[in-house]
CSV table of C-alpha atoms in Angstrom, one decimal:
chain,number,residue,atom,x,y,z
A,1,UNK,CA,86.2,14.1,31.8
A,2,UNK,CA,84.9,12.4,35.2
A,3,UNK,CA,87.5,11.4,37.1
A,4,UNK,CA,86.1,9.6,40.0
A,5,UNK,CA,89.3,8.6,41.1
A,6,UNK,CA,89.9,12.4,42.8
A,7,UNK,CA,87.3,11.4,44.9
A,8,UNK,CA,87.6,8.0,46.6
A,9,UNK,CA,89.6,9.4,49.7
A,10,UNK,CA,86.3,11.9,50.2
A,11,UNK,CA,83.9,9.1,50.5
A,12,UNK,CA,86.3,7.2,52.3
A,13,UNK,CA,86.2,9.6,54.7
A,14,UNK,CA,82.5,10.1,54.6
A,15,UNK,CA,82.6,13.6,53.5
A,16,UNK,CA,79.3,14.7,52.6
A,17,UNK,CA,80.3,17.4,49.7
A,18,UNK,CA,82.1,14.7,48.0
A,19,UNK,CA,79.5,11.8,48.3
A,20,UNK,CA,77.0,14.9,46.6
A,21,UNK,CA,79.4,15.9,43.7
A,22,UNK,CA,79.7,12.0,43.0
A,23,UNK,CA,76.1,10.9,43.5
A,24,UNK,CA,75.2,14.0,41.0
A,25,UNK,CA,77.4,12.8,38.2
A,26,UNK,CA,76.3,8.9,38.4
A,27,UNK,CA,72.9,9.4,39.9
A,28,UNK,CA,71.3,9.1,36.0
A,29,UNK,CA,73.2,6.2,35.5
A,30,UNK,CA,72.3,4.5,38.5
A,31,UNK,CA,68.7,4.9,38.1
A,32,UNK,CA,68.3,3.9,34.4
A,33,UNK,CA,70.3,1.1,35.5
A,34,UNK,CA,67.8,-0.4,38.2
A,35,UNK,CA,64.8,1.3,36.5
A,36,UNK,CA,65.4,-0.9,33.3
A,37,UNK,CA,65.1,-3.9,35.5
A,38,UNK,CA,62.5,-3.4,38.1
A,39,UNK,CA,61.1,-1.0,36.3
A,40,UNK,CA,59.0,0.6,39.6
A,41,UNK,CA,60.5,4.1,40.2
A,42,UNK,CA,59.4,3.4,44.4
A,43,UNK,CA,61.2,0.7,44.5
A,44,UNK,CA,64.3,2.3,42.0
A,45,UNK,CA,64.7,4.8,44.5
A,46,UNK,CA,65.0,2.1,47.9
A,47,UNK,CA,67.8,0.4,45.3
A,48,UNK,CA,69.4,3.5,44.6
A,49,UNK,CA,69.7,4.1,48.6
A,50,UNK,CA,71.0,0.7,48.8
A,51,UNK,CA,73.4,0.9,46.1
A,52,UNK,CA,75.0,3.9,47.6
A,53,UNK,CA,75.0,2.8,50.9
A,54,UNK,CA,77.1,-0.3,49.4
A,55,UNK,CA,79.0,1.6,47.4
A,56,UNK,CA,80.2,3.9,50.5
A,57,UNK,CA,80.6,0.0,52.5
A,58,UNK,CA,82.9,-1.3,50.1
A,59,UNK,CA,84.8,1.5,48.8
A,60,UNK,CA,87.9,0.3,49.8
A,61,UNK,CA,87.5,-2.4,47.7
A,62,UNK,CA,87.6,-0.5,44.5
A,63,UNK,CA,91.1,-0.2,43.0
A,64,UNK,CA,91.2,3.5,41.4
A,65,UNK,CA,93.1,1.7,38.2
A,66,UNK,CA,89.5,0.8,36.8
A,67,UNK,CA,86.5,2.2,36.2
A,68,UNK,CA,84.3,3.8,39.0
A,69,UNK,CA,81.7,4.1,37.5
A,70,UNK,CA,81.2,0.3,35.8
A,71,UNK,CA,81.7,-0.9,39.7
A,72,UNK,CA,78.8,1.3,41.2
A,73,UNK,CA,76.6,0.3,38.3
A,74,UNK,CA,77.6,-3.1,38.4
A,75,UNK,CA,76.4,-3.0,42.3
A,76,UNK,CA,73.2,-1.1,41.3
A,77,UNK,CA,72.2,-4.3,38.7
A,78,UNK,CA,73.5,-6.8,40.7
A,79,UNK,CA,71.0,-4.7,43.6
A,80,UNK,CA,68.0,-5.0,41.2
A,81,UNK,CA,68.2,-7.8,40.2
A,82,UNK,CA,68.2,-9.5,43.6
A,83,UNK,CA,65.3,-7.1,44.0
A,84,UNK,CA,63.7,-8.8,41.0
A,85,UNK,CA,63.8,-12.5,41.9
A,86,UNK,CA,63.0,-12.1,45.2
A,87,UNK,CA,60.1,-10.4,43.9
A,88,UNK,CA,59.1,-12.1,40.6
A,89,UNK,CA,56.1,-14.3,42.1
A,90,UNK,CA,54.2,-10.9,43.2
A,91,UNK,CA,55.5,-9.1,40.1
A,92,UNK,CA,53.9,-12.1,38.1
A,93,UNK,CA,50.6,-12.2,40.2
A,94,UNK,CA,50.1,-8.4,39.3
A,95,UNK,CA,50.7,-9.0,35.6
A,96,UNK,CA,47.9,-11.8,36.2
A,97,UNK,CA,44.8,-9.3,38.0
A,98,UNK,CA,44.9,-7.3,34.5
A,99,UNK,CA,45.3,-7.6,30.8
A,100,UNK,CA,47.0,-4.1,31.1
A,101,UNK,CA,48.6,-3.6,33.7
A,102,UNK,CA,52.5,-3.9,33.5
A,103,UNK,CA,54.7,-4.3,36.4
A,104,UNK,CA,55.7,-0.9,38.1
A,105,UNK,CA,53.4,1.4,35.9
A,106,UNK,CA,53.1,4.6,37.3
A,107,UNK,CA,52.1,6.8,34.5
A,108,UNK,CA,51.1,10.4,35.0
A,109,UNK,CA,50.4,11.1,31.5
A,110,UNK,CA,50.3,10.3,28.0
A,111,UNK,CA,53.7,10.6,27.3
A,112,UNK,CA,54.6,8.7,30.2
A,113,UNK,CA,52.2,6.0,28.9
A,114,UNK,CA,53.9,6.0,26.0
A,115,UNK,CA,57.2,5.8,27.0
A,116,UNK,CA,56.4,3.2,29.1
A,117,UNK,CA,54.7,1.4,26.8
A,118,UNK,CA,58.4,1.4,24.6
A,119,UNK,CA,60.4,0.5,27.1
A,120,UNK,CA,58.3,-2.4,28.1
A,121,UNK,CA,58.5,-4.0,24.3
A,122,UNK,CA,62.2,-4.2,25.1
A,123,UNK,CA,63.6,-7.6,26.9
A,124,UNK,CA,65.0,-6.5,30.1
A,125,UNK,CA,68.9,-7.4,28.4
A,126,UNK,CA,67.6,-4.9,25.7
A,127,UNK,CA,66.3,-2.3,28.0
A,128,UNK,CA,69.3,-2.0,30.6
A,129,UNK,CA,71.3,-2.0,27.6
A,130,UNK,CA,69.2,0.8,26.0
A,131,UNK,CA,68.7,2.7,28.8
A,132,UNK,CA,72.4,2.8,29.6
A,133,UNK,CA,73.0,4.0,26.2
A,134,UNK,CA,70.9,6.8,26.2
A,135,UNK,CA,70.7,8.3,29.4
A,136,UNK,CA,74.6,8.6,30.0
A,137,UNK,CA,76.1,7.6,26.5
A,138,UNK,CA,77.6,4.5,28.1
A,139,UNK,CA,80.3,2.9,25.6
A,140,UNK,CA,79.4,-0.3,24.3
A,141,UNK,CA,82.3,-1.9,26.0
A,142,UNK,CA,81.8,-0.6,29.7
A,143,UNK,CA,78.1,-1.6,29.4
A,144,UNK,CA,79.3,-4.9,28.1
A,145,UNK,CA,82.0,-5.1,31.4
A,146,UNK,CA,78.4,-4.3,33.5
A,147,UNK,CA,76.3,-6.4,32.1
A,148,UNK,CA,79.4,-9.5,31.8
A,149,UNK,CA,78.4,-10.2,27.8
A,150,UNK,CA,80.0,-10.1,25.2
A,151,UNK,CA,80.5,-7.0,23.0
A,152,UNK,CA,78.9,-8.5,20.0
A,153,UNK,CA,76.6,-9.1,22.1
A,154,UNK,CA,75.6,-6.4,24.0
A,155,UNK,CA,75.8,-4.5,19.8
A,156,UNK,CA,73.4,-6.6,19.0
A,157,UNK,CA,71.0,-5.9,22.0
A,158,UNK,CA,70.9,-2.5,21.2
A,159,UNK,CA,70.5,-2.5,17.7
A,160,UNK,CA,67.0,-4.9,18.4
A,161,UNK,CA,66.2,-2.3,21.1
A,162,UNK,CA,66.2,0.6,18.5
A,163,UNK,CA,64.6,-1.6,16.0
A,164,UNK,CA,61.4,-2.1,18.3
A,165,UNK,CA,61.6,1.4,19.4
A,166,UNK,CA,61.9,2.5,15.7
A,167,UNK,CA,59.4,0.1,14.4
A,168,UNK,CA,56.6,-0.1,17.3
A,169,UNK,CA,53.5,1.8,16.3
A,170,UNK,CA,53.8,4.6,19.0
A,171,UNK,CA,52.5,7.4,17.6
B,21,UNK,CA,54.9,10.4,13.4
B,22,UNK,CA,57.4,10.9,16.3
B,23,UNK,CA,61.1,10.4,15.0
B,24,UNK,CA,63.4,7.6,16.7
B,25,UNK,CA,65.0,10.3,17.7
B,26,UNK,CA,62.4,12.4,19.4
B,27,UNK,CA,61.6,8.7,20.9
B,28,UNK,CA,64.7,8.2,22.6
B,29,UNK,CA,65.2,11.9,24.0
B,30,UNK,CA,61.8,11.1,25.3
B,31,UNK,CA,63.1,8.2,27.4
B,32,UNK,CA,66.1,10.1,28.3
B,33,UNK,CA,64.4,12.8,29.7
B,34,UNK,CA,62.0,10.6,31.6
B,35,UNK,CA,65.2,9.0,33.5
B,36,UNK,CA,66.6,12.2,34.2
B,37,UNK,CA,63.4,13.5,35.4
B,38,UNK,CA,62.2,10.8,37.9
B,39,UNK,CA,65.9,10.6,39.2
B,40,UNK,CA,65.4,11.1,42.8
B,41,UNK,CA,67.3,13.3,44.9
B,42,UNK,CA,69.0,11.2,47.6
B,43,UNK,CA,69.3,12.0,51.6
B,44,UNK,CA,72.7,12.1,51.6
B,45,UNK,CA,73.4,12.4,55.8
B,46,UNK,CA,70.9,9.2,55.9
B,47,UNK,CA,73.1,7.0,53.5
B,48,UNK,CA,76.6,8.7,55.5
B,49,UNK,CA,75.0,7.5,58.5
B,50,UNK,CA,73.7,4.1,57.5
B,51,UNK,CA,76.8,2.9,56.0
B,52,UNK,CA,79.5,1.3,57.4
B,53,UNK,CA,82.5,1.5,56.0
B,54,UNK,CA,84.9,-1.8,55.8
B,55,UNK,CA,88.3,-1.0,55.8
B,56,UNK,CA,89.6,-4.1,54.0
B,57,UNK,CA,92.7,-5.2,51.8
B,58,UNK,CA,92.0,-5.2,48.3
B,59,UNK,CA,92.2,-8.5,46.8
B,60,UNK,CA,91.7,-8.8,42.4
B,61,UNK,CA,88.3,-7.3,41.5
B,62,UNK,CA,85.9,-8.0,39.0
B,63,UNK,CA,86.9,-5.2,36.7
B,64,UNK,CA,90.6,-6.9,36.7
B,65,UNK,CA,89.7,-8.4,32.9
B,66,UNK,CA,89.3,-5.2,31.1
B,67,UNK,CA,92.1,-4.0,29.1
B,68,UNK,CA,93.8,-0.8,30.4
B,69,UNK,CA,93.1,1.6,27.3
B,70,UNK,CA,89.2,0.2,27.5
B,71,UNK,CA,89.2,2.4,31.0
B,72,UNK,CA,90.3,6.0,29.4
B,73,UNK,CA,87.8,5.5,27.0
B,74,UNK,CA,85.2,5.0,29.8
B,75,UNK,CA,86.3,7.8,31.9
B,76,UNK,CA,85.5,9.7,28.4
B,77,UNK,CA,82.3,8.5,28.0
B,78,UNK,CA,79.8,10.1,30.1
B,79,UNK,CA,76.9,11.9,28.2
B,80,UNK,CA,74.5,14.6,29.3
B,81,UNK,CA,73.2,16.9,26.0
B,82,UNK,CA,73.2,19.9,24.4
B,83,UNK,CA,75.4,22.4,22.0
B,84,UNK,CA,77.3,25.2,22.9
B,85,UNK,CA,80.0,25.6,20.7
B,86,UNK,CA,81.4,24.7,17.1
B,87,UNK,CA,85.2,25.5,16.4
B,88,UNK,CA,86.0,25.5,12.1
B,89,UNK,CA,89.8,26.5,10.9
B,90,UNK,CA,89.3,26.6,7.3
B,91,UNK,CA,92.2,26.7,5.0
B,92,UNK,CA,90.8,27.0,1.4
B,93,UNK,CA,94.0,27.3,-0.7
B,94,UNK,CA,97.4,28.0,0.9
B,95,UNK,CA,99.0,28.6,-2.4
B,96,UNK,CA,96.6,31.4,-4.1
B,97,UNK,CA,96.3,35.5,-3.2
B,98,UNK,CA,92.9,35.3,-1.3
B,99,UNK,CA,90.1,37.4,-3.0
B,100,UNK,CA,87.9,39.3,-1.0
B,101,UNK,CA,84.2,38.2,-1.8
B,102,UNK,CA,81.7,40.5,-3.8
B,103,UNK,CA,79.3,42.2,-2.9
B,104,UNK,CA,77.1,40.6,-4.9
B,105,UNK,CA,78.6,37.1,-4.8
B,106,UNK,CA,77.9,37.5,-0.5
B,107,UNK,CA,74.4,39.0,-1.0
B,108,UNK,CA,73.2,36.2,-2.9
B,109,UNK,CA,74.8,33.3,-1.4
B,110,UNK,CA,73.4,34.6,1.3
B,111,UNK,CA,69.7,35.1,0.4
B,112,UNK,CA,70.4,31.0,-1.4
B,113,UNK,CA,71.5,30.0,1.7
B,114,UNK,CA,68.1,31.4,3.5
B,115,UNK,CA,66.4,29.5,0.8
B,116,UNK,CA,68.0,26.5,1.4
B,117,UNK,CA,67.4,26.4,5.2
B,118,UNK,CA,64.1,26.5,4.0
B,119,UNK,CA,64.4,23.3,2.1
B,120,UNK,CA,66.6,22.0,4.3
B,121,UNK,CA,65.0,18.1,5.6
B,122,UNK,CA,67.5,17.1,8.5
B,123,UNK,CA,68.5,13.6,8.1
B,124,UNK,CA,68.2,11.2,11.0
B,125,UNK,CA,71.0,9.3,12.0
B,126,UNK,CA,70.9,6.0,13.9
B,127,UNK,CA,74.4,5.5,15.4
B,128,UNK,CA,75.5,2.1,17.3
B,129,UNK,CA,78.0,3.6,19.1
B,130,UNK,CA,76.1,6.9,19.2
B,131,UNK,CA,79.2,9.1,19.0
B,132,UNK,CA,78.2,12.9,19.7
B,133,UNK,CA,79.9,14.0,16.4
B,134,UNK,CA,77.1,12.2,14.5
B,135,UNK,CA,74.2,14.8,15.9
B,136,UNK,CA,76.7,17.3,14.3
B,137,UNK,CA,76.7,16.0,10.6
B,138,UNK,CA,74.2,17.7,9.4
B,139,UNK,CA,75.0,20.8,11.1
B,140,UNK,CA,78.9,20.5,9.3
B,141,UNK,CA,77.1,19.6,5.9
B,142,UNK,CA,75.2,23.0,5.9
B,143,UNK,CA,78.6,25.1,6.9
B,144,UNK,CA,81.0,23.8,4.8
B,145,UNK,CA,78.8,24.2,2.1
B,146,UNK,CA,78.1,27.3,3.3
B,147,UNK,CA,81.7,28.4,3.2
B,148,UNK,CA,82.2,26.6,-0.4
B,149,UNK,CA,79.5,29.3,-1.7
B,150,UNK,CA,81.4,31.7,-0.1
B,151,UNK,CA,84.9,30.7,-0.5
B,152,UNK,CA,84.7,28.4,-3.3
B,153,UNK,CA,87.4,29.9,-6.8
B,154,UNK,CA,84.6,27.7,-9.0
B,155,UNK,CA,82.7,30.7,-10.0
B,156,UNK,CA,81.3,28.4,-13.3
B,157,UNK,CA,79.0,28.0,-10.5
B,158,UNK,CA,77.8,31.2,-10.1
B,159,UNK,CA,77.0,34.1,-12.8
B,160,UNK,CA,75.7,37.2,-13.2
B,161,UNK,CA,72.9,37.7,-16.3
B,162,UNK,CA,70.6,39.5,-17.6
B,163,UNK,CA,67.2,39.6,-15.6
B,164,UNK,CA,64.3,38.5,-17.4
B,165,UNK,CA,62.2,39.9,-14.9
B,166,UNK,CA,61.0,44.0,-14.9
B,167,UNK,CA,60.8,44.6,-11.8
B,168,UNK,CA,64.6,43.8,-10.5
B,169,UNK,CA,67.5,45.1,-13.0
B,170,UNK,CA,70.1,42.2,-11.8
B,171,UNK,CA,70.3,38.6,-11.6
B,172,UNK,CA,72.8,36.1,-10.5
B,173,UNK,CA,72.2,32.4,-11.0
B,174,UNK,CA,73.9,30.0,-8.5
B,175,UNK,CA,74.4,25.9,-9.0
B,176,UNK,CA,75.1,24.1,-5.7
B,177,UNK,CA,74.4,20.8,-5.4
B,178,UNK,CA,73.5,20.6,-8.9
B,179,UNK,CA,70.2,22.4,-7.6
B,180,UNK,CA,70.1,26.2,-9.5
B,181,UNK,CA,68.9,29.2,-7.9
B,182,UNK,CA,67.9,32.1,-9.2
B,183,UNK,CA,68.8,35.9,-6.9
B,184,UNK,CA,67.0,38.6,-8.8
B,185,UNK,CA,67.7,42.7,-7.4
B,186,UNK,CA,68.2,46.2,-8.2
B,187,UNK,CA,70.7,48.4,-6.5
B,188,UNK,CA,72.5,47.0,-3.9
B,189,UNK,CA,71.7,49.8,-0.5
B,190,UNK,CA,70.9,50.1,2.7
B,191,UNK,CA,67.4,48.1,2.0
B,192,UNK,CA,67.9,45.5,-0.6
B,193,UNK,CA,64.9,43.4,-1.6
B,194,UNK,CA,66.1,40.1,-3.5
B,195,UNK,CA,63.9,37.5,-5.2
B,196,UNK,CA,65.0,34.5,-5.4
B,197,UNK,CA,63.5,31.8,-7.6
B,198,UNK,CA,64.0,27.9,-6.4
B,199,UNK,CA,62.2,25.1,-7.6
B,200,UNK,CA,59.7,27.0,-9.3
B,201,UNK,CA,59.0,28.8,-5.8
B,202,UNK,CA,59.5,32.4,-5.3
B,203,UNK,CA,61.4,33.6,-1.9
B,204,UNK,CA,61.1,37.0,-1.1
B,205,UNK,CA,64.5,38.4,1.2
B,206,UNK,CA,64.9,41.3,2.7
B,207,UNK,CA,68.7,42.5,3.5
B,208,UNK,CA,68.7,45.2,5.9
B,209,UNK,CA,72.5,47.2,6.2
B,210,UNK,CA,72.0,48.5,10.1
B,211,UNK,CA,75.2,50.2,10.2
B,212,UNK,CA,76.1,52.6,6.6
B,213,UNK,CA,80.1,52.4,7.5
B,214,UNK,CA,80.6,48.4,7.8
B,215,UNK,CA,78.9,46.2,6.6
B,216,UNK,CA,76.7,45.0,8.9
B,217,UNK,CA,73.4,42.7,7.2
B,218,UNK,CA,70.4,41.2,8.4
B,219,UNK,CA,68.6,38.6,5.5
B,220,UNK,CA,65.3,38.1,6.8
B,221,UNK,CA,63.5,35.2,5.3
B,222,UNK,CA,59.5,35.0,5.7
B,223,UNK,CA,58.0,31.7,4.4
B,224,UNK,CA,54.5,30.3,5.7
B,225,UNK,CA,55.1,30.2,9.6
B,226,UNK,CA,58.9,30.0,9.4
B,227,UNK,CA,61.2,32.8,9.8
B,228,UNK,CA,65.0,32.7,8.9
B,229,UNK,CA,67.9,35.2,9.9
B,230,UNK,CA,70.8,35.5,8.7
B,231,UNK,CA,73.3,38.1,10.1
B,232,UNK,CA,76.4,39.2,8.8
B,233,UNK,CA,78.9,41.3,10.1
B,234,UNK,CA,81.9,42.3,8.5
B,235,UNK,CA,84.9,43.8,11.5
B,236,UNK,CA,87.4,43.9,8.6
B,237,UNK,CA,87.5,42.9,4.9
B,238,UNK,CA,90.7,42.3,4.8
B,239,UNK,CA,91.1,39.9,8.4
B,240,UNK,CA,88.0,38.6,8.8
B,241,UNK,CA,84.1,38.3,8.2
B,242,UNK,CA,82.1,37.4,10.8
B,243,UNK,CA,78.3,35.8,10.3
B,244,UNK,CA,75.9,35.2,12.7
B,245,UNK,CA,72.9,32.6,11.8
B,246,UNK,CA,69.8,32.8,13.7
B,247,UNK,CA,67.4,30.5,12.6
B,248,UNK,CA,63.5,31.0,14.4
B,249,UNK,CA,60.4,29.4,13.7
B,250,UNK,CA,57.0,30.9,14.7
B,251,UNK,CA,59.4,33.0,16.8
B,252,UNK,CA,61.3,30.6,18.2
B,253,UNK,CA,64.7,30.4,18.0
B,254,UNK,CA,65.6,26.7,17.4
B,255,UNK,CA,69.5,27.2,15.9
B,256,UNK,CA,71.9,30.4,16.2
B,257,UNK,CA,75.3,30.2,15.7
B,258,UNK,CA,78.2,32.2,14.9
B,259,UNK,CA,81.1,32.0,11.9
B,260,UNK,CA,84.2,33.8,11.4
B,261,UNK,CA,85.9,33.5,8.4
B,262,UNK,CA,89.5,34.7,9.5
B,263,UNK,CA,92.1,36.7,6.2
B,264,UNK,CA,95.5,36.2,6.7
B,265,UNK,CA,98.1,34.4,5.1
B,266,UNK,CA,95.9,31.4,4.7
B,267,UNK,CA,92.0,31.3,5.1
B,268,UNK,CA,90.4,30.0,8.3
B,269,UNK,CA,87.0,29.7,10.1
B,270,UNK,CA,85.3,30.0,13.2
B,271,UNK,CA,82.1,28.9,13.7
B,272,UNK,CA,80.3,28.8,17.2
B,273,UNK,CA,76.7,26.9,17.5
B,274,UNK,CA,75.3,28.1,20.4
B,275,UNK,CA,71.7,26.6,19.8
B,276,UNK,CA,72.0,25.1,23.3
B,277,UNK,CA,74.3,25.6,26.5
B,278,UNK,CA,75.4,22.4,28.0
B,279,UNK,CA,77.7,21.1,25.1
B,280,UNK,CA,80.6,22.7,23.5
B,281,UNK,CA,81.6,21.5,20.2
B,282,UNK,CA,84.8,22.6,18.0
B,283,UNK,CA,85.9,21.2,14.7
B,284,UNK,CA,89.6,22.3,13.1
B,285,UNK,CA,89.2,21.9,9.6
B,286,UNK,CA,91.8,22.1,7.2
B,287,UNK,CA,92.2,22.2,3.6
B,288,UNK,CA,92.8,18.4,2.9
B,289,UNK,CA,95.4,16.5,1.1
B,290,UNK,CA,95.4,13.5,-1.1
B,291,UNK,CA,92.0,12.6,-2.1
B,292,UNK,CA,90.3,14.4,0.8
B,293,UNK,CA,88.4,17.8,0.6
B,294,UNK,CA,89.2,18.5,4.4
B,295,UNK,CA,91.2,17.1,7.2
B,296,UNK,CA,89.2,18.0,10.5
B,297,UNK,CA,89.7,17.3,14.1
B,298,UNK,CA,87.3,17.8,16.6
B,299,UNK,CA,86.4,17.9,20.7
B,300,UNK,CA,83.0,17.7,22.1
B,301,UNK,CA,82.8,18.4,26.1
B,302,UNK,CA,79.7,17.6,27.7
B,303,UNK,CA,79.5,19.9,30.8
B,304,UNK,CA,76.8,20.1,33.8
B,305,UNK,CA,75.8,23.2,35.2
B,306,UNK,CA,76.6,23.1,39.2
B,307,UNK,CA,73.9,24.6,41.9
B,308,UNK,CA,76.7,27.5,41.6
B,309,UNK,CA,76.0,27.7,37.8
B,310,UNK,CA,79.9,27.1,37.5
B,311,UNK,CA,79.9,24.0,34.6
B,312,UNK,CA,81.9,20.7,35.1
B,313,UNK,CA,83.1,18.9,32.4
B,314,UNK,CA,81.7,15.5,32.6
B,315,UNK,CA,83.3,14.1,29.2
B,316,UNK,CA,84.9,14.7,26.0
B,317,UNK,CA,85.3,13.2,22.8
B,318,UNK,CA,88.2,13.8,20.3
B,319,UNK,CA,87.9,12.4,17.1
B,320,UNK,CA,88.9,13.3,13.1
B,321,UNK,CA,86.8,13.6,10.1
B,322,UNK,CA,88.4,13.0,6.4
B,323,UNK,CA,85.8,14.7,4.1
B,324,UNK,CA,85.4,13.5,0.8
B,325,UNK,CA,83.1,15.1,-2.0
B,326,UNK,CA,80.2,12.4,-3.1
B,327,UNK,CA,79.3,11.8,-7.0
B,328,UNK,CA,76.8,14.1,-6.5
B,329,UNK,CA,78.5,16.7,-4.9
B,330,UNK,CA,77.9,16.5,-1.7
B,331,UNK,CA,79.7,15.0,1.5
B,332,UNK,CA,81.2,12.1,2.8
B,333,UNK,CA,82.2,11.9,6.2
B,334,UNK,CA,84.5,9.4,7.9
B,335,UNK,CA,84.6,9.4,11.1
B,336,UNK,CA,87.3,7.9,13.6
B,337,UNK,CA,87.6,8.1,17.2
B,338,UNK,CA,89.6,5.9,19.6
B,339,UNK,CA,87.7,3.0,19.3
B,340,UNK,CA,85.0,3.7,16.0
B,341,UNK,CA,85.4,4.2,12.7
B,342,UNK,CA,82.4,5.2,11.0
B,343,UNK,CA,81.3,6.5,7.5
B,344,UNK,CA,78.4,8.3,6.6
B,345,UNK,CA,78.2,8.1,3.0
B,346,UNK,CA,75.7,10.4,0.1
B,347,UNK,CA,72.8,8.2,1.0
B,348,UNK,CA,73.4,9.6,4.3
B,349,UNK,CA,73.6,6.3,5.5
B,350,UNK,CA,76.3,4.6,8.4
B,351,UNK,CA,78.2,1.9,7.9
């Protein structure tokens, strides 16, 4: 079990070793959360930095009796949504430039293209839920808390995402 | 055609591979920590019991160990497994593995244990064959092949296997006939004093090995499973069946190195065949090679016999119940 609460004091004291430990424990979940929304690896890195800076700045607001990962992921998601809203116009322009271009495409190989194709078939909500589930296997209840959605809605979106991944002609 | 499970694994790996390292010095320098009084945060509405579940739910990948304790029958004395039965069952199991179609389970709650059900299914079947008192499924018969003096037939899951062999010696050739197909299996005893057997089946481009070391036949039997395909080991496990006042078994699945899985199986009471407790630990290796535990999943599994002699599993964790029936579906 990852007991983050043991490390909160270290974060408050800006202890580098503690920060690195927390980063390594949480980075995949945070990255998946951001990528689900912005679908651009370069932008993801910037938002990752912002997320962890904000996490440190707000660490005194965190209450250890609640889930640290949920709190951190919520920060990441809000930052990604902010970015998406601010840059929506540019993204839409990019889409219209070419039929085959999708926002944030940085595929370096056939496999990456296939993966991005699969993910692009999902709605933003489905993609967020799906990636949170598969990357670190967050529980539906945790995802419901992060996404601010009812549990049943999370389950439904996840099953829809799996159906699309399963049924898509990606082979 | 790519299986859904493999697609999901690909996507997961894609995200993990793209996750960047971060300049912690820069982040720490940049962050201006605000010392403020805490007011009620958004997460206040989470029920306390969920908090515990959340902290248990961070998952990576892999497998390290399965531990199984198996109580066969507490009221009857344990009998030793006859050597012929050991040979025949081991040979038949290699044939079963060659014909094993792995199921793909999609699990809306994504319990880690669901990935282990196929393995559990196999090992329960193996133990039953080795230890079952239902010997009507297992009998000697007159060989109908001139090349082999002995024949043992074994019925498992309503399927009949015929194992032909001559005298058991340091190197024994066994022919298993199943579903109209011949499987040539060699059994090598590597140590004349103690039983130290290696069963090998080469079938097309598959090579399967089942190693059996009998440490002390009054105390325990130790099995090592090594399944290879094109010289690549894709599954390894160790199974130890203990014979004390009761029978118990310990199974280690060592196919992967970042998950510890343990099953404690007891002879079931009432209608269930087995009552199983399990624990799965996910760990991540650190820079200094010392692993840290990232998550633990605990649960109970009730195993019953399906109408077609296969197993039905009811899995219960803190917050979910999943039923896997004989059609391999999940409800």
